[in-house]
PDB file of C-alpha atoms in Angstrom:
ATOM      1  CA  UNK A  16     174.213  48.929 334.649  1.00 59.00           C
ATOM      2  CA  UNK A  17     170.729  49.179 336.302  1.00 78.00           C
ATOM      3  CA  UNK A  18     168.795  46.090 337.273  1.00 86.00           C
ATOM      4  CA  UNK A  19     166.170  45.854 334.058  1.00 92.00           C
ATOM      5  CA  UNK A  20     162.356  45.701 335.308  1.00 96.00           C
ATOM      6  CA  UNK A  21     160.430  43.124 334.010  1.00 98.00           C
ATOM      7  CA  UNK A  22     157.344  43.629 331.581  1.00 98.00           C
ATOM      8  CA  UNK A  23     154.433  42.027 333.613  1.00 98.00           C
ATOM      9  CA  UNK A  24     150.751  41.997 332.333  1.00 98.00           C
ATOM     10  CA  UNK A  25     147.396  39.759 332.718  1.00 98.00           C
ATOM     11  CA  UNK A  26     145.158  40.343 330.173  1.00 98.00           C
ATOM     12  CA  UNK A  27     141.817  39.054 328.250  1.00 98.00           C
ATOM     13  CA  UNK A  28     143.076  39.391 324.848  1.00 98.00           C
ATOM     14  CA  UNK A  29     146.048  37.620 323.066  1.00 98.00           C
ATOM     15  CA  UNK A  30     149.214  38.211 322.737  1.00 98.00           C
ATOM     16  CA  UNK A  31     151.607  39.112 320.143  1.00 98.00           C
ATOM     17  CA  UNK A  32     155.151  37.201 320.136  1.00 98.00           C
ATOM     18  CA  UNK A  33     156.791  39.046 317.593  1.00 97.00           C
ATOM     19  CA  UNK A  34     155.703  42.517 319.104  1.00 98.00           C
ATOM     20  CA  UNK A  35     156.753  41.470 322.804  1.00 98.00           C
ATOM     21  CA  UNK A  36     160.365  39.660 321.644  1.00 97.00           C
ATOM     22  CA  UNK A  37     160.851  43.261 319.338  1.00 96.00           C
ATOM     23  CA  UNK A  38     159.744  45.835 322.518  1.00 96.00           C
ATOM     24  CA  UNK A  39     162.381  43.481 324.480  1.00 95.00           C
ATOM     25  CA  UNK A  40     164.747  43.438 322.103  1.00 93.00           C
ATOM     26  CA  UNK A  41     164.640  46.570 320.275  1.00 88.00           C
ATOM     27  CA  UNK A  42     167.462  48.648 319.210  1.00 85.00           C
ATOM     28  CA  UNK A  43     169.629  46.934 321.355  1.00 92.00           C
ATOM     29  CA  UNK A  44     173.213  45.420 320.540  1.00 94.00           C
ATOM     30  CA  UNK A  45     174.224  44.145 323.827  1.00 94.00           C
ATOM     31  CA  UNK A  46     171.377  40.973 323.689  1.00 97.00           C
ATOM     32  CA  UNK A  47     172.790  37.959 322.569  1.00 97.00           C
ATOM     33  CA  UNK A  48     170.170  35.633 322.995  1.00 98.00           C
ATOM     34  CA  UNK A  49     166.210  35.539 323.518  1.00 98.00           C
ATOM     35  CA  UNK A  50     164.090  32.215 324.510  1.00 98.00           C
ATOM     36  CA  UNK A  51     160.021  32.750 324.358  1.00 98.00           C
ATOM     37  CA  UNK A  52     157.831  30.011 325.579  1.00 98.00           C
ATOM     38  CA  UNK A  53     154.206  30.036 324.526  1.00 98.00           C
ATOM     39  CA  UNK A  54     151.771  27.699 326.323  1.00 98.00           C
ATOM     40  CA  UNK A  55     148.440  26.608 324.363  1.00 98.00           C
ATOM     41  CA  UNK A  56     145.097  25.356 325.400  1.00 97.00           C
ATOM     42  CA  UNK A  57     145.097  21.695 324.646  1.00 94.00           C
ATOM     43  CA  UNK A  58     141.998  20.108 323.498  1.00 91.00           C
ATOM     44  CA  UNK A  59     142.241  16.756 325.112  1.00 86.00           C
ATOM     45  CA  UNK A  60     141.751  14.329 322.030  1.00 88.00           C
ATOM     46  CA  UNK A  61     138.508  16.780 321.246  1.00 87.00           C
ATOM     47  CA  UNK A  62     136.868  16.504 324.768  1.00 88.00           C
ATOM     48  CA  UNK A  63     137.284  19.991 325.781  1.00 91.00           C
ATOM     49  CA  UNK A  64     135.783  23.271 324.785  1.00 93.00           C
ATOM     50  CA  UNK A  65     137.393  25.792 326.651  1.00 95.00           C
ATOM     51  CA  UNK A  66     139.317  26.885 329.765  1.00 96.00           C
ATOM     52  CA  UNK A  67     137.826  29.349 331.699  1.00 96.00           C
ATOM     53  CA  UNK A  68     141.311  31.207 333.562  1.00 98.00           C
ATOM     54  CA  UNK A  69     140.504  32.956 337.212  1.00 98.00           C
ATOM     55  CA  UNK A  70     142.794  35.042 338.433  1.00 98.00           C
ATOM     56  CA  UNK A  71     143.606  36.765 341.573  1.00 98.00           C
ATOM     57  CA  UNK A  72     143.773  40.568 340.330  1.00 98.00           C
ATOM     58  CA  UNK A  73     146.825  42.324 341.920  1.00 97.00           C
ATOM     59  CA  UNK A  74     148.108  39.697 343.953  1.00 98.00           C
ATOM     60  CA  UNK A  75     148.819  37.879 340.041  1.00 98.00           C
ATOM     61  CA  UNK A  76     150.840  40.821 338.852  1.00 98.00           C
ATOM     62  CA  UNK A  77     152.837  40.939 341.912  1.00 97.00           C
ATOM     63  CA  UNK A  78     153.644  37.241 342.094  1.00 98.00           C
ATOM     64  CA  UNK A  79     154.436  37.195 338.381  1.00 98.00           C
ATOM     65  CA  UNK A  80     156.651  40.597 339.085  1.00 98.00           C
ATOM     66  CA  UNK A  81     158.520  39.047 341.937  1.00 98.00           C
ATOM     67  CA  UNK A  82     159.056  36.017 339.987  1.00 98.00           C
ATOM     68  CA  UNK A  83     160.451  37.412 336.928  1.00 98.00           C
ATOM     69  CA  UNK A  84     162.892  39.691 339.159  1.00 98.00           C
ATOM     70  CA  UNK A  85     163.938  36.509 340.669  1.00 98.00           C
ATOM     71  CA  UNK A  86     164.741  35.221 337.600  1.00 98.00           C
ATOM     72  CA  UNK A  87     166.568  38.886 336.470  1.00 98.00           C
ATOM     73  CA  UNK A  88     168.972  38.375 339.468  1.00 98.00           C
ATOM     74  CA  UNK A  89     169.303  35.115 339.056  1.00 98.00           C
ATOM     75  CA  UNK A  90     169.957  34.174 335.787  1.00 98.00           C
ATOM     76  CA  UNK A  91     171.689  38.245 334.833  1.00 97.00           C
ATOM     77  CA  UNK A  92     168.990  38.459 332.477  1.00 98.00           C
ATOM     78  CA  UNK A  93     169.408  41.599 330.063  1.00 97.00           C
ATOM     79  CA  UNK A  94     165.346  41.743 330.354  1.00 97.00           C
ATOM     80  CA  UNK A  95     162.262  39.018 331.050  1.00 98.00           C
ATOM     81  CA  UNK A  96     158.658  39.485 329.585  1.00 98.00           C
ATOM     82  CA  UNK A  97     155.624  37.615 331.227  1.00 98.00           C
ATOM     83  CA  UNK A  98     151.830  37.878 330.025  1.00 98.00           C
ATOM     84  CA  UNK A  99     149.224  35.666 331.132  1.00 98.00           C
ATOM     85  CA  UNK A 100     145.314  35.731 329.881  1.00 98.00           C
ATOM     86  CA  UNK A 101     142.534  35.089 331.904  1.00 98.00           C
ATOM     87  CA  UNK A 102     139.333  34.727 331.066  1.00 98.00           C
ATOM     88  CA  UNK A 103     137.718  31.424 328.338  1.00 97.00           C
ATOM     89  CA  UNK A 104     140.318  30.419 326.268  1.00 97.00           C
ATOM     90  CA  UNK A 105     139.576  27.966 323.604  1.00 97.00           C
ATOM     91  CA  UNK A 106     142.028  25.023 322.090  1.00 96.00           C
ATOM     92  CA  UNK A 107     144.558  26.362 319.947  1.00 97.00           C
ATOM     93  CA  UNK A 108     144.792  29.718 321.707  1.00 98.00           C
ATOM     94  CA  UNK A 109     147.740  31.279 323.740  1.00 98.00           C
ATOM     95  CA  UNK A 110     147.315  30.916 327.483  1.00 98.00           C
ATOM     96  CA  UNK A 111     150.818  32.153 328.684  1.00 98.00           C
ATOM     97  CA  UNK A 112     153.914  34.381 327.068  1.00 98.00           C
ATOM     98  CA  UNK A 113     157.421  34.223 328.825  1.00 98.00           C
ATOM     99  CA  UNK A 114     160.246  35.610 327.161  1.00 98.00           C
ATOM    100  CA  UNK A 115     163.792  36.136 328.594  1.00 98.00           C
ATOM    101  CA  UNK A 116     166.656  37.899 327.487  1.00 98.00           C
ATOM    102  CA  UNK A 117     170.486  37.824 327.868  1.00 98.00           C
ATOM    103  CA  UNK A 118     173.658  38.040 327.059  1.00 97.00           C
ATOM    104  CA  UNK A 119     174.494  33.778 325.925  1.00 97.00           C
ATOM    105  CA  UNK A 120     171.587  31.426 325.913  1.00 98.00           C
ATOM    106  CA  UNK A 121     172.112  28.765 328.454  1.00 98.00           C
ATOM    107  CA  UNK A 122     170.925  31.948 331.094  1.00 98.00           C
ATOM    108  CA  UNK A 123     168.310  32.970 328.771  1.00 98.00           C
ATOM    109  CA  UNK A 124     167.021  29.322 328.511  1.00 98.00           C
ATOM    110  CA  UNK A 125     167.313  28.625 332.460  1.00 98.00           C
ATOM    111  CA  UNK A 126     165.689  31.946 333.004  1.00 98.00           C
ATOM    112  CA  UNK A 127     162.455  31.504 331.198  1.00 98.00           C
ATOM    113  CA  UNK A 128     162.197  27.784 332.388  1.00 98.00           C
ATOM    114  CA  UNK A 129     162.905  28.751 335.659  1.00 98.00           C
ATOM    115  CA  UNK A 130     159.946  31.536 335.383  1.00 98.00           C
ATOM    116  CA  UNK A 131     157.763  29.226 334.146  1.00 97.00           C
ATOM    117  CA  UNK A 132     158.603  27.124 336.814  1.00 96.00           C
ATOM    118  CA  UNK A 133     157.485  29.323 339.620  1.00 96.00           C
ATOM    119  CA  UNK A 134     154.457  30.957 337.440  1.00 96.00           C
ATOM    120  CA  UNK A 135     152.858  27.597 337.225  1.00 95.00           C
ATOM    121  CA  UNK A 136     152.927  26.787 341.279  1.00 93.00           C
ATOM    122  CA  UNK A 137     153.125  30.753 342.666  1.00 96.00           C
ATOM    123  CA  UNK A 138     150.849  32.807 340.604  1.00 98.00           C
ATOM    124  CA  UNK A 139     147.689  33.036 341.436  1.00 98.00           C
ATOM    125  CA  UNK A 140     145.576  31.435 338.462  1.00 98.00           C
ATOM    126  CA  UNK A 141     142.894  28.383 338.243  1.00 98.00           C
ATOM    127  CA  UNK A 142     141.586  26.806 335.276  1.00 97.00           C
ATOM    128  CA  UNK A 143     138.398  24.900 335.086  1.00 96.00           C
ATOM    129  CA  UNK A 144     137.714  22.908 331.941  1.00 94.00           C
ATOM    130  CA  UNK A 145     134.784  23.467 329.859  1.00 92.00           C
ATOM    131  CA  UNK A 146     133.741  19.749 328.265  1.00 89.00           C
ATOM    132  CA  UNK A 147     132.564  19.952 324.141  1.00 86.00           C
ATOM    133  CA  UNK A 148     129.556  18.528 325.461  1.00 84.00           C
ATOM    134  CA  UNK A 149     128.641  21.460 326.117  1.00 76.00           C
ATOM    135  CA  UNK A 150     129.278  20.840 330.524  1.00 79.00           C
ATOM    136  CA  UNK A 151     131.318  23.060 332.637  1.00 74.00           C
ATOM    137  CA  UNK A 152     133.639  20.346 333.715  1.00 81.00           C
ATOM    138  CA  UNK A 153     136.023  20.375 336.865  1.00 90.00           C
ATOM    139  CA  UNK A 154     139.052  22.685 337.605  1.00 95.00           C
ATOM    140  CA  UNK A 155     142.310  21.075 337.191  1.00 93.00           C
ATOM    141  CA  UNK A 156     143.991  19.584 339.844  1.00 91.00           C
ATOM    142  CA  UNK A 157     147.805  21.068 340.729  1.00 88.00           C
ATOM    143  CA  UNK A 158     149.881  18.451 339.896  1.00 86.00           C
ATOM    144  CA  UNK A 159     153.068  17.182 341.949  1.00 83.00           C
ATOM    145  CA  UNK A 160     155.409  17.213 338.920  1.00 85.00           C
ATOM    146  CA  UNK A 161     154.942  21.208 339.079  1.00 86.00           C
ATOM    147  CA  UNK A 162     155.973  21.321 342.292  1.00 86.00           C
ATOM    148  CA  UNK A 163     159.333  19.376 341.545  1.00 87.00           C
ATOM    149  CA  UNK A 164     160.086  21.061 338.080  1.00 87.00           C
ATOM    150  CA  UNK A 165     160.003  24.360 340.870  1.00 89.00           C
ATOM    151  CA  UNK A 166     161.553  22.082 343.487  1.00 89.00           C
ATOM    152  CA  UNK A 167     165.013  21.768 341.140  1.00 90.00           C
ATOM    153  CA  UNK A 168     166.323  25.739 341.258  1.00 90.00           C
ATOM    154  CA  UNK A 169     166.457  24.924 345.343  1.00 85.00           C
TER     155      UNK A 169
ATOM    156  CA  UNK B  12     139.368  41.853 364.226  1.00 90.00           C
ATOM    157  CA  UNK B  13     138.010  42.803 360.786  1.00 95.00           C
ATOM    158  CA  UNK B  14     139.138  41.163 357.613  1.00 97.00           C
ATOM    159  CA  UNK B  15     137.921  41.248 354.133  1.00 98.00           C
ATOM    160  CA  UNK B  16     138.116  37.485 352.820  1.00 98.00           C
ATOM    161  CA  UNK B  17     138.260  36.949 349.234  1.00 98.00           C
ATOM    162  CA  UNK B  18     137.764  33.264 347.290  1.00 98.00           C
ATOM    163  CA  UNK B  19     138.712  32.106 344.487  1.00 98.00           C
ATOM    164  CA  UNK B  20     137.855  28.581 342.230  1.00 98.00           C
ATOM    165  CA  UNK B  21     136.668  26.088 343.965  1.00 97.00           C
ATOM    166  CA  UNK B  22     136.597  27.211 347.686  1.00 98.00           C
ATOM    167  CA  UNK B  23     134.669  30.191 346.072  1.00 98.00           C
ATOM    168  CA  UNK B  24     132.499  27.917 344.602  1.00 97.00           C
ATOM    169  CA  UNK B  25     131.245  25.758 347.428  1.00 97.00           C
ATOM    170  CA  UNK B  26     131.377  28.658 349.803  1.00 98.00           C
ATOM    171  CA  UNK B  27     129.002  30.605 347.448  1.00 97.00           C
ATOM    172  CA  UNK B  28     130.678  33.959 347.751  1.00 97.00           C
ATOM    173  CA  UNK B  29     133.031  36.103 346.322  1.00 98.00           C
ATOM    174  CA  UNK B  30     134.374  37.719 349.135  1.00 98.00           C
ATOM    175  CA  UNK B  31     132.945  39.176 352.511  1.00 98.00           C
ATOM    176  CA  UNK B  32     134.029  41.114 355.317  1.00 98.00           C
ATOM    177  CA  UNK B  33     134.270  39.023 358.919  1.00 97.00           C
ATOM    178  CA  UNK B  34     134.772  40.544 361.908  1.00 96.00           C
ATOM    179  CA  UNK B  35     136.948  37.717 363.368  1.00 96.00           C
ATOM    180  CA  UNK B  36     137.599  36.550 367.373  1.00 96.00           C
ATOM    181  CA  UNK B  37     140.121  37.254 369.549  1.00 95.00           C
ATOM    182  CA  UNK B  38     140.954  33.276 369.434  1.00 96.00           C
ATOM    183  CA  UNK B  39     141.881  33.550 365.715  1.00 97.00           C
ATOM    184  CA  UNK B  40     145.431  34.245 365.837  1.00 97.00           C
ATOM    185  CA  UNK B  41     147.183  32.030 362.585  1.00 98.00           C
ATOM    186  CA  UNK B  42     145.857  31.449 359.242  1.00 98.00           C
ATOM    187  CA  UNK B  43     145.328  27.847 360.488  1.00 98.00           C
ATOM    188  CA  UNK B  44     143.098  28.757 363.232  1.00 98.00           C
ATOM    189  CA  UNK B  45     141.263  30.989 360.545  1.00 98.00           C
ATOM    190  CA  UNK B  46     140.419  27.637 358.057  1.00 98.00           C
ATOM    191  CA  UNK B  47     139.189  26.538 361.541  1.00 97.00           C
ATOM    192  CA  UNK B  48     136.801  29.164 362.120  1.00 97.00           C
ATOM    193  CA  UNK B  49     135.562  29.344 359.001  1.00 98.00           C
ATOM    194  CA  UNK B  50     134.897  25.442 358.682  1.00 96.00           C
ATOM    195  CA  UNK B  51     132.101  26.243 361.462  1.00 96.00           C
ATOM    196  CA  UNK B  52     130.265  28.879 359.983  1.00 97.00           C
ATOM    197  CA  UNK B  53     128.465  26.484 358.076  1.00 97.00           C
ATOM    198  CA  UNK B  54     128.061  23.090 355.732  1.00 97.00           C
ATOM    199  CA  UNK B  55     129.451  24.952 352.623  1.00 97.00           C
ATOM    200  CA  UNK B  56     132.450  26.423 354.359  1.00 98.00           C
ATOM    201  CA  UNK B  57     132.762  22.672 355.871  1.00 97.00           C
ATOM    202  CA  UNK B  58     132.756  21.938 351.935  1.00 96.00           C
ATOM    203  CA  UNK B  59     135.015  24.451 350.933  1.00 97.00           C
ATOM    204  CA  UNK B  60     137.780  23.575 353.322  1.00 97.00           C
ATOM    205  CA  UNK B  61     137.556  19.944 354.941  1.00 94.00           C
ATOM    206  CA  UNK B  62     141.028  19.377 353.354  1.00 93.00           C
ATOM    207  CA  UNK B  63     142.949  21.963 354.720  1.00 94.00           C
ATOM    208  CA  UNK B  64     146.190  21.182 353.916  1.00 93.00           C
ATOM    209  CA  UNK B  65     145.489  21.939 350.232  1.00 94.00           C
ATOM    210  CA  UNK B  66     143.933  25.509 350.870  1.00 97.00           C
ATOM    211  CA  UNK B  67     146.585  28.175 350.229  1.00 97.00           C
ATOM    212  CA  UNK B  68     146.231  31.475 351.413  1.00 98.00           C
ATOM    213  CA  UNK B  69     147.451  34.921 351.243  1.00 98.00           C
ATOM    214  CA  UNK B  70     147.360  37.831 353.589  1.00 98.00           C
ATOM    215  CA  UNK B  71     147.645  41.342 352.212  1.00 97.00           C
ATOM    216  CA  UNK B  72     148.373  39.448 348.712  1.00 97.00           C
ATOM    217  CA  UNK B  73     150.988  37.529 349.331  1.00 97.00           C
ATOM    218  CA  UNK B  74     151.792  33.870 349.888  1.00 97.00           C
ATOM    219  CA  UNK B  75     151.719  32.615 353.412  1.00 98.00           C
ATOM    220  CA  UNK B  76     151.908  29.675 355.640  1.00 98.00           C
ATOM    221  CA  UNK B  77     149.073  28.614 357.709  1.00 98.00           C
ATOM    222  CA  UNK B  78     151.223  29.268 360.804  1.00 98.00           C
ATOM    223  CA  UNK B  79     151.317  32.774 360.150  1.00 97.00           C
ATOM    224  CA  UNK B  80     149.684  35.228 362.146  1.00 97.00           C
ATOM    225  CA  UNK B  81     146.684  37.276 360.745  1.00 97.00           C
ATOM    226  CA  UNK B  82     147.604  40.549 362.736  1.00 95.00           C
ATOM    227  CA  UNK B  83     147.261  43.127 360.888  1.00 92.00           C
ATOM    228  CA  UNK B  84     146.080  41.321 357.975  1.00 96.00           C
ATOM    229  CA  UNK B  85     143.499  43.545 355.858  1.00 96.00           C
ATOM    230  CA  UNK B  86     142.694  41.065 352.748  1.00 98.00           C
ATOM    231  CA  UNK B  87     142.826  37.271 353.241  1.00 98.00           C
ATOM    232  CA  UNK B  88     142.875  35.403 349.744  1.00 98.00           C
ATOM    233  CA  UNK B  89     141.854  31.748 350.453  1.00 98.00           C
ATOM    234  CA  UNK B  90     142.152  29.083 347.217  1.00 98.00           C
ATOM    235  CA  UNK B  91     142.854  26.168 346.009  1.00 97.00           C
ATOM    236  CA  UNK B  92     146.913  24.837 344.911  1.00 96.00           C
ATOM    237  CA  UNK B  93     147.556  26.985 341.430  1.00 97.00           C
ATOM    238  CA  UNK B  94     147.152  25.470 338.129  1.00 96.00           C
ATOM    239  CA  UNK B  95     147.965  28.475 335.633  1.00 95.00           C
ATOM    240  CA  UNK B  96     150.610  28.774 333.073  1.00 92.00           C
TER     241      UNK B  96
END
């Protein structure tokens, strides 16, 4: 059976779950089992307003590509989804979309942590918080318990 | 050398620029000696990168340590540590 290629996009609109899980999963009997994570802008107790999500066109779909085929070879996957917006993103909305696919779920669970994993320290996006007072606020600092949630797959 | 330099976030910020093209001397071999040069064009650049240990950069698009040579190196991303996701 062929290596499956990954579905990779960045893009300034939302996403739909149920229409990414079903063009993954669609007429096919061999899947067993599908995790999705969704990640969410936050609005810190009511202090922020938006993210604004920067992005490093072309070198962000490569990273994410290489990431997810990582994952594929890693984990078997039968096939991995990732989608990640850019642009202002208010509380409440979608930020990020990783779905993986596979035969038994403990590989489809390690595969889409282990994607998220690498997506949060390797891809090439910045967010910069936009305060409800009305402020463009600071970018977010990386933070060291990204490094060793990637730090565990060795 | 020539190199097109492109910044993103914060480094883009306090440099002021989106990219530009540098035409780069011979004594610039690594990505290290790069953050060097660039730290002299100027008090913003000084700004941009007086940590740089944090500064991550990519050559051609794609990740690299900042003892890595910049031969043949056409597009230098410089930024910040990643926060997406």
């Amino acid at each position: 059976m062929s290596v499956p290629s990954p579905t990779i996009r960045v893009q300034a609109h939302d996403f739909d779950l149920q229409a990414e899980v079903d063009a993954l999963s669609g007429g096919r009997m061999d899947i067993g089992a599908i995790v999705s994570f969704v990640g969410l802008c936050r609005s810190e107790q009511g202090g922020l307003s938006a993210l604004e999500l920067e992005h490093y066109p072309g070198m962000a779909e490569t990273e994410m590509k290489r990431i997810a085929d990582l994952a594929i070879e890693r984990f078997s996957l039968m096939g991995a989804t990732a989608i990640h917006r850019y642009g202002r993103i208010e509380p409440g909305q979608n930020i990020v979309l990783v779905i993986a696919a596979a035969p038994h779920r403990q590989a489809a669970f390690d595969g889409a942590n282990f994607i998220m994993d690498y997506l949060k320290t390797s891809a090439p996006f910045w967010k910069k918080e936009h305060a409800a007072d009305g402020t463009a606020g600071e970018w977010i600092e990386a933070k060291g318990i990204d490094d060793k949630a990637k730090d565990k797959w060795g | 050398m020539k190199v097109n330099l492109i910044y993103f976030a914060w480094v883009r910020e306090r440099i002021g620029k989106t990219e530009e093209e540098m035409e780069l001397p011979k004594s610039v071999v690594t990505v290290g000696d790069l953050l060097s040069h660039l730290k002299g064009l100027g008090e913003e650049y000084e700004t941009a990168l007086q940590f740089p240990d944090v500064i991550r950069v990519a050559i051609n698009q794609e990740h690299v340590e900042h003892d890595e040579a910049i031969a043949g190196a056409r597009e230098i991303g410089i930024f910040p540590p990643m926060t997406g996701g």
